[in-house]
CSV table of C-alpha atoms in Angstrom, one decimal:
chain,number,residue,atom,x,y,z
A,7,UNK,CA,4.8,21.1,-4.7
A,8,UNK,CA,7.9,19.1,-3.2
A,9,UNK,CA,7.9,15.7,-1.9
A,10,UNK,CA,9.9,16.0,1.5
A,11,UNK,CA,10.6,12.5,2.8
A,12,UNK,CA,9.7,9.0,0.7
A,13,UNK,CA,9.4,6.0,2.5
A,14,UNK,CA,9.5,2.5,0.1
A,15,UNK,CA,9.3,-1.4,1.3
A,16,UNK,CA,9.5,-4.6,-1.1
A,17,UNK,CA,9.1,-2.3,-4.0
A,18,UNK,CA,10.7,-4.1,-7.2
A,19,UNK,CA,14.3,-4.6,-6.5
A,20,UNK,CA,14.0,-2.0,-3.4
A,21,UNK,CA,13.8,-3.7,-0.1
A,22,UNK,CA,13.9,-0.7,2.1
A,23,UNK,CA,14.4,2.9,1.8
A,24,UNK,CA,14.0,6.3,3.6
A,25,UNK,CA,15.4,9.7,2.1
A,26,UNK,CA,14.5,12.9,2.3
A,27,UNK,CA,15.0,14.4,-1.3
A,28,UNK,CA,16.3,17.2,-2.2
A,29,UNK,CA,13.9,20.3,-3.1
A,30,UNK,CA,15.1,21.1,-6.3
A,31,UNK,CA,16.9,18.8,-8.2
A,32,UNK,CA,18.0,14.9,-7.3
A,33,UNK,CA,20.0,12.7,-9.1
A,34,UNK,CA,19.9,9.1,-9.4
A,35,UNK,CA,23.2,7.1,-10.5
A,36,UNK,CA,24.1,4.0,-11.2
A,37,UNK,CA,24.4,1.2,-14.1
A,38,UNK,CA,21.3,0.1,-15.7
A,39,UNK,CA,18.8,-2.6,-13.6
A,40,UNK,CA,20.1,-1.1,-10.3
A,41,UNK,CA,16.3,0.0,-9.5
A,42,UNK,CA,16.9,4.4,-10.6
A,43,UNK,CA,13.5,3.5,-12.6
A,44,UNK,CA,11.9,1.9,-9.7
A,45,UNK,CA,12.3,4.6,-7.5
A,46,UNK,CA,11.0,7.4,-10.0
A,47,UNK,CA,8.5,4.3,-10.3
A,48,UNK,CA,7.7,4.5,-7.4
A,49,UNK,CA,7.2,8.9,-6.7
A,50,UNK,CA,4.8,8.0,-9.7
A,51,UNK,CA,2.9,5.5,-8.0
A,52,UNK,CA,2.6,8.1,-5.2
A,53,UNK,CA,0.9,10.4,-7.4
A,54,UNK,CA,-1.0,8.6,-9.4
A,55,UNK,CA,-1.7,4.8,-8.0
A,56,UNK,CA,-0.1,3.4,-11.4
A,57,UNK,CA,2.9,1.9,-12.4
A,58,UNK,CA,4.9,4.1,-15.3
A,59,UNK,CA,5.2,0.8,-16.8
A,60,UNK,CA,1.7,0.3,-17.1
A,61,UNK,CA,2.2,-3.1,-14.9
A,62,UNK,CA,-0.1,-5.1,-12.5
A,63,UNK,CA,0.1,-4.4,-9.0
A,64,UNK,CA,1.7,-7.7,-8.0
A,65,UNK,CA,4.2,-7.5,-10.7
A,66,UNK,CA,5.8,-4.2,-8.1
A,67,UNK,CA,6.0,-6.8,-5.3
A,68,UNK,CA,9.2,-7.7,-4.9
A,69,UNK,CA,10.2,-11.3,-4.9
A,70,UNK,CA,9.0,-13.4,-2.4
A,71,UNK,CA,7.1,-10.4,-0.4
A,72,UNK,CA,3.1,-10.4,-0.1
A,73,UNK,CA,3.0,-6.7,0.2
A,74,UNK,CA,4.6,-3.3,-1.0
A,75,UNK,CA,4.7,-0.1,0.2
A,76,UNK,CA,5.3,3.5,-0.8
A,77,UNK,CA,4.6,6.5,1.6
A,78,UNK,CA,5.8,10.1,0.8
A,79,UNK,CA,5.1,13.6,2.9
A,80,UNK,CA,4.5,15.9,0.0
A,81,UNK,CA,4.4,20.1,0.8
A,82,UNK,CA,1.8,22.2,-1.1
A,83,UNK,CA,2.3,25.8,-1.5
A,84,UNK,CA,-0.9,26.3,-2.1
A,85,UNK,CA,-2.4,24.7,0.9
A,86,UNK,CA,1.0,25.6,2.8
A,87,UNK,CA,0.9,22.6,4.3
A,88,UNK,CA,2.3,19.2,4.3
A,89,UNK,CA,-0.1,15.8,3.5
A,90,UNK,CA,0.8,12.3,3.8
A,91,UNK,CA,0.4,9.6,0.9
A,92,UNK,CA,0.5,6.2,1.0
A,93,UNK,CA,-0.4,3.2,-1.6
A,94,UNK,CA,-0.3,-0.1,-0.2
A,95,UNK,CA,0.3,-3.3,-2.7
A,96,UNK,CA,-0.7,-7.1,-2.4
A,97,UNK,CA,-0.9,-10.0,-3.8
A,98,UNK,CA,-4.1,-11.0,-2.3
A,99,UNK,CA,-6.4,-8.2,-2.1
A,100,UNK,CA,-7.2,-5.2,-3.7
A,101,UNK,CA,-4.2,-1.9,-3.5
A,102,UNK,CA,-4.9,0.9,-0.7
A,103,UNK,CA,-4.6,3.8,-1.4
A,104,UNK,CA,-4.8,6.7,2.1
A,105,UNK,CA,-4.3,10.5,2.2
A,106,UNK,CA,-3.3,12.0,5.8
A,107,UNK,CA,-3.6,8.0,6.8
A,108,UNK,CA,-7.4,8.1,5.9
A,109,UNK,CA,-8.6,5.5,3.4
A,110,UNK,CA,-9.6,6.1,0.4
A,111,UNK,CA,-13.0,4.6,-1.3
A,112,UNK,CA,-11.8,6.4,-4.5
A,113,UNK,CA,-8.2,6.1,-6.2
A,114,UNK,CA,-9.1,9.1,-8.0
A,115,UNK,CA,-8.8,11.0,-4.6
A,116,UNK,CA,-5.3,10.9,-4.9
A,117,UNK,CA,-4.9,12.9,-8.1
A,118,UNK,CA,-3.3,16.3,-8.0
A,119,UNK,CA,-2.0,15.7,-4.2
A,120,UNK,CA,1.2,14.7,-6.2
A,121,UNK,CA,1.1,15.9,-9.7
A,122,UNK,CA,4.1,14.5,-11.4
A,123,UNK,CA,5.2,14.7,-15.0
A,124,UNK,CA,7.0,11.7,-16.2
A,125,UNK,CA,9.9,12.0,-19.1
A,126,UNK,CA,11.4,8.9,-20.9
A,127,UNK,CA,13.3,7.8,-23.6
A,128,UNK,CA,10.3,6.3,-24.9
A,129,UNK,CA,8.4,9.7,-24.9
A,130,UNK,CA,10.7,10.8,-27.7
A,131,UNK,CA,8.9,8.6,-29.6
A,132,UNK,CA,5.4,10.7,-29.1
A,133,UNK,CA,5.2,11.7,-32.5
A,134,UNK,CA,5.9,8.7,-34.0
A,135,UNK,CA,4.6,6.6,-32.2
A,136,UNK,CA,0.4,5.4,-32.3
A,137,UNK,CA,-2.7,7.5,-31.3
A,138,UNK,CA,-3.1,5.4,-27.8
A,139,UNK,CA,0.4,7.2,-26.9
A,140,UNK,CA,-0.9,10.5,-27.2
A,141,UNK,CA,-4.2,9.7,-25.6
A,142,UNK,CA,-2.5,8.6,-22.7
A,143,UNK,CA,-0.5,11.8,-22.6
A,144,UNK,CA,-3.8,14.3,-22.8
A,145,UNK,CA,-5.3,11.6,-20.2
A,146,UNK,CA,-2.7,11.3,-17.5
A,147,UNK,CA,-2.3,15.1,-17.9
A,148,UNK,CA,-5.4,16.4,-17.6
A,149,UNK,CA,-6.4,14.0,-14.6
A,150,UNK,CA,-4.0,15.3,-12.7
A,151,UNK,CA,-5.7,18.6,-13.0
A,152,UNK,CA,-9.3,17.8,-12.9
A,153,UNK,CA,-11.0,14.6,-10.9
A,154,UNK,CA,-13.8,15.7,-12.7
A,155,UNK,CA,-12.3,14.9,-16.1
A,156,UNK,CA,-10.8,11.4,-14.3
A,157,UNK,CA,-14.5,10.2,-13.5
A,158,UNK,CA,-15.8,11.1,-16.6
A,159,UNK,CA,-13.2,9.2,-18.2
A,160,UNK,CA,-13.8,6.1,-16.0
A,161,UNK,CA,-17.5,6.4,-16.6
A,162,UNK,CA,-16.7,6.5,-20.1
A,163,UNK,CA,-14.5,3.5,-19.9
A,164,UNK,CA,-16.5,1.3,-18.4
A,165,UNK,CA,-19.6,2.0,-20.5
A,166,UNK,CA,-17.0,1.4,-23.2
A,167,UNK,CA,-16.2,-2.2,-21.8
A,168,UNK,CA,-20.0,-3.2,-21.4
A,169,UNK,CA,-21.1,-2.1,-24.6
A,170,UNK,CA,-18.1,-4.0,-26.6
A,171,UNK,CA,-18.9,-6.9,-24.5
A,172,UNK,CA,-23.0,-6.2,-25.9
A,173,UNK,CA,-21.7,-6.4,-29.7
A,174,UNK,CA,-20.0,-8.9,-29.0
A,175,UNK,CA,-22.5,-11.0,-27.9
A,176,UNK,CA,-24.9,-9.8,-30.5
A,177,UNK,CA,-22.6,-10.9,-33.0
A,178,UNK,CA,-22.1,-14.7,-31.5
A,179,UNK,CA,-25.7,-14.8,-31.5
A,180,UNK,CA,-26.1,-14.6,-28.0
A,181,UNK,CA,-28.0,-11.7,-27.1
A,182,UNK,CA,-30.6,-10.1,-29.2
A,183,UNK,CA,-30.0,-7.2,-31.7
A,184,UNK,CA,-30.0,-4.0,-29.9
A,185,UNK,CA,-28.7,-4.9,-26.1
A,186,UNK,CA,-25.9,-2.3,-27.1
A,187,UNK,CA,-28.2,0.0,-27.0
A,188,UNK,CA,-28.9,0.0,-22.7
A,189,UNK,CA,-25.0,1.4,-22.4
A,190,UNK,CA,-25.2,4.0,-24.6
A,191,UNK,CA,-26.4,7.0,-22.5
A,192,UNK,CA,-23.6,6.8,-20.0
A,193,UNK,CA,-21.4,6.1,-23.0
A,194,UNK,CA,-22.6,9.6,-24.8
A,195,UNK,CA,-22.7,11.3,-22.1
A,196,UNK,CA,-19.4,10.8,-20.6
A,197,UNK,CA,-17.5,10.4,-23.8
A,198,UNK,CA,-18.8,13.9,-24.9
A,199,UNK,CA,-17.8,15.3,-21.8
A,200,UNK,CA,-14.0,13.6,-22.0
A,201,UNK,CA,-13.7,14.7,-25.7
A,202,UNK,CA,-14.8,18.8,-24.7
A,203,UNK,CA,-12.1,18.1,-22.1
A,204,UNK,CA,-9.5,17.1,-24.2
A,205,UNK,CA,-10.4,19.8,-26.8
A,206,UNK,CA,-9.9,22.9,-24.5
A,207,UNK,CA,-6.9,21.2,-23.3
A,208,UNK,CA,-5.2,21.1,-27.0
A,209,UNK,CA,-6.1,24.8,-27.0
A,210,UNK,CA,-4.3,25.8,-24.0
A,211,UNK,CA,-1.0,23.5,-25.2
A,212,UNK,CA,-0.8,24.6,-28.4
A,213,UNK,CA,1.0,28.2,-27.7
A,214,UNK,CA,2.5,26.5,-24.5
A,215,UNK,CA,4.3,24.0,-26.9
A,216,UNK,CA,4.5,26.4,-29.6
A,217,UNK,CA,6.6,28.5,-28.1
A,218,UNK,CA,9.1,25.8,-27.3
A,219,UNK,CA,9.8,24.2,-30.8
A,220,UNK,CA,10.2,28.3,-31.4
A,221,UNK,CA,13.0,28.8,-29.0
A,222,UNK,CA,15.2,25.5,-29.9
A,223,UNK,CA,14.7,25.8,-33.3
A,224,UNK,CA,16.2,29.9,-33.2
A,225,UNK,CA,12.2,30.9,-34.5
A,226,UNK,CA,12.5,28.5,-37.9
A,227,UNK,CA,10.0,25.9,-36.6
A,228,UNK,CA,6.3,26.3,-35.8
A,229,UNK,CA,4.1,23.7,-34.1
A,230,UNK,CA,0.5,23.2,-34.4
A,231,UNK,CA,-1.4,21.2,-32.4
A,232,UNK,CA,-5.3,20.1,-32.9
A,233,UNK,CA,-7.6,17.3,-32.2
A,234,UNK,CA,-8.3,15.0,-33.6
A,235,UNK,CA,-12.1,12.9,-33.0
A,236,UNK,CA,-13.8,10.3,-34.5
A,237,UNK,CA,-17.0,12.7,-33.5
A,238,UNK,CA,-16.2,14.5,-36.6
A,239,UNK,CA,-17.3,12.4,-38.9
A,240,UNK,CA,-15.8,14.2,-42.0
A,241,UNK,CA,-17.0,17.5,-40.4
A,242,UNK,CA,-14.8,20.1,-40.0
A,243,UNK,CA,-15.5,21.3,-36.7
A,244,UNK,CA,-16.7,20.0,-33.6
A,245,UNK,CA,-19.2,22.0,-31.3
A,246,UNK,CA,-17.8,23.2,-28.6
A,247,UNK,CA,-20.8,22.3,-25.8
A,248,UNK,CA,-21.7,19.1,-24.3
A,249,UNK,CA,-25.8,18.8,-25.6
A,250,UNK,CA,-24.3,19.9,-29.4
A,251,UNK,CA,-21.3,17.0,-28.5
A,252,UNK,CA,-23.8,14.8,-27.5
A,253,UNK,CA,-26.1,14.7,-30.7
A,254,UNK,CA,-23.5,14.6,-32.7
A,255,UNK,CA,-22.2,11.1,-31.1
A,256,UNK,CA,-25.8,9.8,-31.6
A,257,UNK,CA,-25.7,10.5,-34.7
A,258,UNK,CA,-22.0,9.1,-35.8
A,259,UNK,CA,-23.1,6.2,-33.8
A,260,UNK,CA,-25.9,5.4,-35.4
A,261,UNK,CA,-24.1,6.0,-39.0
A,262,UNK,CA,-21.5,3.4,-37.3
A,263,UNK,CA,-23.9,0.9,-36.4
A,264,UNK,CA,-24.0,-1.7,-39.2
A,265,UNK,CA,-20.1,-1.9,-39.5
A,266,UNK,CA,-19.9,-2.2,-35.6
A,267,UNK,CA,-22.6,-4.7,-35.7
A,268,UNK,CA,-20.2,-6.5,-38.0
A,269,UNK,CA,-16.9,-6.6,-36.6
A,270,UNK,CA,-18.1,-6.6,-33.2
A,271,UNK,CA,-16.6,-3.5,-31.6
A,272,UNK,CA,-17.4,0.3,-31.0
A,273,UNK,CA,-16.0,2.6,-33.2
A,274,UNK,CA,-16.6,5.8,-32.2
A,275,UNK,CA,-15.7,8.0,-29.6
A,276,UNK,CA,-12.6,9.4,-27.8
A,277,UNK,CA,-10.8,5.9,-27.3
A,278,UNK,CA,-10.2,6.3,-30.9
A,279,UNK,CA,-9.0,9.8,-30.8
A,280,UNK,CA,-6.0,11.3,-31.6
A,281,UNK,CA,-3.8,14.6,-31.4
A,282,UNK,CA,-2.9,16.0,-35.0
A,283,UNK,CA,1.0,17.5,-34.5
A,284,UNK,CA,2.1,19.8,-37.6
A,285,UNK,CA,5.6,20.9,-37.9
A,286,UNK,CA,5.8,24.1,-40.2
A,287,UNK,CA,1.8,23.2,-41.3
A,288,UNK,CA,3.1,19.6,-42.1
A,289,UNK,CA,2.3,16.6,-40.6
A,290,UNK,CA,5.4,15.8,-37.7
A,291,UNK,CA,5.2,12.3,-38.1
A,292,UNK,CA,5.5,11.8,-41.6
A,293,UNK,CA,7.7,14.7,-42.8
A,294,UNK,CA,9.4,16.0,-39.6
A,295,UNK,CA,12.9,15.0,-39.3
A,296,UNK,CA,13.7,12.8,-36.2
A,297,UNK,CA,15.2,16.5,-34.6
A,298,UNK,CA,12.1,18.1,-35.4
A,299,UNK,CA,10.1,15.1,-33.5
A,300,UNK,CA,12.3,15.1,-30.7
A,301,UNK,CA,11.8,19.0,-30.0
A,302,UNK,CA,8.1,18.1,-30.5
A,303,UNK,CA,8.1,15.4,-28.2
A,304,UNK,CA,9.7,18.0,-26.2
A,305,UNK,CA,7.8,21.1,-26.3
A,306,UNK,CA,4.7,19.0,-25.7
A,307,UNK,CA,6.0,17.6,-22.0
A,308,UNK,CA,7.4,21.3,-21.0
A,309,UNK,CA,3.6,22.4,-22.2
A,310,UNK,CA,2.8,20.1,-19.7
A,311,UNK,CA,4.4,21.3,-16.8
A,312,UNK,CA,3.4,25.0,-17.5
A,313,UNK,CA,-0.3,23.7,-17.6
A,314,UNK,CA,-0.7,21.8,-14.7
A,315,UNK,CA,0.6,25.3,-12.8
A,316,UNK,CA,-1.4,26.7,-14.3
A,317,UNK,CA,-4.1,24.5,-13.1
A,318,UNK,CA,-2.8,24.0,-10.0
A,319,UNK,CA,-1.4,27.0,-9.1
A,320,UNK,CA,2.0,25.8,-8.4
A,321,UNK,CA,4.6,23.8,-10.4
A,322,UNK,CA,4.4,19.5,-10.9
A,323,UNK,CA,7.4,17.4,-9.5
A,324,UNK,CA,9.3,16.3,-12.7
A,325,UNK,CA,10.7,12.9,-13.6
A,326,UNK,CA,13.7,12.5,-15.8
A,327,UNK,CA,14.3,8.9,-16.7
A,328,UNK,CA,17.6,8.4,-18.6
A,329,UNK,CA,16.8,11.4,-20.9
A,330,UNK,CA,19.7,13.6,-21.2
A,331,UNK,CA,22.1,11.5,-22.8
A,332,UNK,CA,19.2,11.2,-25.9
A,333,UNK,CA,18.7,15.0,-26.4
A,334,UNK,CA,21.5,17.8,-27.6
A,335,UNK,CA,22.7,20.5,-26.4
A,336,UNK,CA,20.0,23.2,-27.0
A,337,UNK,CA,17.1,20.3,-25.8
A,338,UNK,CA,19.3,19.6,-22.7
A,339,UNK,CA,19.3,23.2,-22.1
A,340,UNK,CA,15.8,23.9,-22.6
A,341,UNK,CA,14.5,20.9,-20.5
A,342,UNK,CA,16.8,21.9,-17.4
A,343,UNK,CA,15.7,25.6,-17.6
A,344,UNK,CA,12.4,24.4,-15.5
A,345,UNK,CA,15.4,23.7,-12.4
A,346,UNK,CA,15.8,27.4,-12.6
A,347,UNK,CA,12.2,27.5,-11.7
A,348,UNK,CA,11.5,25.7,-8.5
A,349,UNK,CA,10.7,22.4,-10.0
A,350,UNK,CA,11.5,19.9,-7.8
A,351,UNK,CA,13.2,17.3,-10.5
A,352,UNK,CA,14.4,13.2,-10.1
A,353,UNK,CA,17.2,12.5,-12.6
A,354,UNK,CA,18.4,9.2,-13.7
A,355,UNK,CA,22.1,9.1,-15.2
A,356,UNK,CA,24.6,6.3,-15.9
A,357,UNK,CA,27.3,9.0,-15.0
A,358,UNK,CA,27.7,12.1,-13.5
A,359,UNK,CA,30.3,13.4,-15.7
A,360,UNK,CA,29.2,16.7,-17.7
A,361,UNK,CA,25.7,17.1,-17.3
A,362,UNK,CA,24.8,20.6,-17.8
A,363,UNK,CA,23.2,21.2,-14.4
A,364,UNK,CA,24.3,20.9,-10.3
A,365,UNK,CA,22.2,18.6,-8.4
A,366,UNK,CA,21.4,19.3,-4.8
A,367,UNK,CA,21.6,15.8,-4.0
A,368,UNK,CA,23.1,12.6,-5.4
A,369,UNK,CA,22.5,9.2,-4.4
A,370,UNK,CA,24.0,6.0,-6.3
A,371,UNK,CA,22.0,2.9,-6.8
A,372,UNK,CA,23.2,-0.9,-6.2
A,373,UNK,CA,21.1,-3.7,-6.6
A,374,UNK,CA,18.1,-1.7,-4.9
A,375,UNK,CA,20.2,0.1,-2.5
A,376,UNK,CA,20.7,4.0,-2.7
A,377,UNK,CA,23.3,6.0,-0.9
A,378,UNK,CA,25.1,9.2,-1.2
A,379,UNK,CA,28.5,8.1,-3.3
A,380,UNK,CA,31.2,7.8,-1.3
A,381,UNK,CA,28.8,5.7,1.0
A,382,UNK,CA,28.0,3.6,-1.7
């Protein structure tokens, strides 16, 4: 998929900007807090109604402005045709979100219209960092690929919200022992359905990754990916349909029950999930060196572009934030291989002295403004 033409008003630091990008690959200059970020912020708003920052809607508003817009013409390959998005923020009422400049009842709609996969210095830090980082990854990924997954996880979430907010209340004495209990059907029921998600997803990663840490590390390194559940309960493997998924849930959560009775919170389930990451059959985070975590970190977002084609049948729009200068040579290299294969790519640089690839366009950033630099 390429994003032809992008369209942004009062967005952050951008007041107003219209550009046509590049198909292949775009690069952003400019010093830091000149708004690059924004603007890949902003292609992922596109794709997925959220900020990469994980921030309000109001806090995208520029200064000063009730609104914000962000429009983009995006061609699929697939459909071989071009669709219109748009997401419109305020201050006052809830975001819209249109496709083809219809409304839409469901954000969700927009998912896989603009499948985008987002790279930061921050993602470096996968391996290291908590299990909510990873579970983000596996979510953001595979909602891009499946609305049905996206639901389920919503359902889930909500259920989630409504039965903490039961224990709660149990435990302050203000509901009666057992109110919990009315949320727990949509609770199992999605949740088992995100978790068999996420666990066929691991599968496919795993050699897509695999085969990454193999190439940088010259064939001395194997990565091993598995996940992780709370479902498991000391058991070693999980069944792999959603009735056998389902029991077993009921049954860890009703092993679970007294200790989330007491401290007021549920404790099972795939908000508590993680992805184990083995470097050579040993654990990456604690005995992996930092080059070994990075190529990890790595492997795991080029396994992500290779499986949403797979999904989607054509490749994701890729978004470099201020990567490069944090990975060597052989990572560098290995990361802008995909520009050999159509990916259309947004890179954010400080300079645009010896980076090991040729953009097709450049623009230079000023205070929110972007322009090709000799205009600038």
């Amino acid at each position: 998929m390429i994003l032809e033409s992008l369209a942004i008003r009062h967005f952050r630091n951008i007041e107003s900007l219209d550009w046509q990008p590049h198909p292949r690959a775009n690069l952003l200059l400019g010093l830091n807090a000149q708004g690059k970020t924004n603007l890949l912020e902003a292609i992922f708003l596109l794709g997925t109604t959220k900020s990469l920052r994980q921030a309000g809607d109001g806090e995208m508003i520029a200064d000063g402005q009730a609104q914000a817009l962000v429009k983009g013409q995006v061609f699929r390959e697939e459909a071989g045709a071009s669709r219109s998005l748009e997401v419109l923020l305020s201050r006052q009422e809830r975001k819209t979100v249109r496709l083809n400049d219809k409304n839409l009842a469901r954000f969700s709609e927009i998912f896989g219209h603009l499948s985008v996969v987002l790279f930061t210095p921050e993602d470096l830090q996968l391996v290291k960092a908590g299990p909510q980082a990873r579970r983000f990854y596996l979510d953001l990924e595979i909602s891009q690929a499946s609305p049905q997954y996206l639901h389920s996880l919503q359902v889930f979430e909500r259920a989630l919200k409504q039965r903490n907010s039961a224990l709660k209340m149990q435990a302050e004495g203000r509901a009666g022992r057992g109110t919990a209990q009315a949320f727990e059907q949509n609770l199992v029921q999605a949740g088992s359905e995100v978790v068999l998600f996420r666990l066929k997803a691991v599968e496919e990663l795993e050699p897509l990754a695999a085969r990454v840490q193999e190439r940088i590390s010259g064939g001395t390194e194997k990565l091993g990916l598995s996940y992780l559940s709370s479902l498991s309960g000391g058991e070693e493997a999980l069944p792999r349909d959603l009735d056998g998924l389902a029991d077993r849930y009921r049954r860890r959560l009703k092993e679970a029950s007294a200790e989330e009775e007491a401290r007021a919170t549920t404790l099972v389930g795939p908000h508590r999930d993680d992805i184990r990451m083995t470097v050579n059959g040993r654990p990456a985070r604690a005995f992996a060196s930092q080059g070994q975590q990075r190529t990890a970190a790595l492997a795991l977002k080029l396994a992500e572009v290779e499986f949403l084609k797979s999904r989607l049948g054509e490749n994701p729009v890729l978004l470099l934030d201020d990567v490069l200068s944090e990975l060597d040579g052989p990572r560098q290299r290995e990361l802008l291989g995909l520009l050999d294969e159509k990916v259309q790519t947004f890179v954010t640089s400080t300079h645009a002295e010896d980076l090991p690839f040729k953009p097709g366009q450049v623009l230079q950033a000023r205070k929110g403004s972007f322009a090709p630099p000799s205009a600038a």
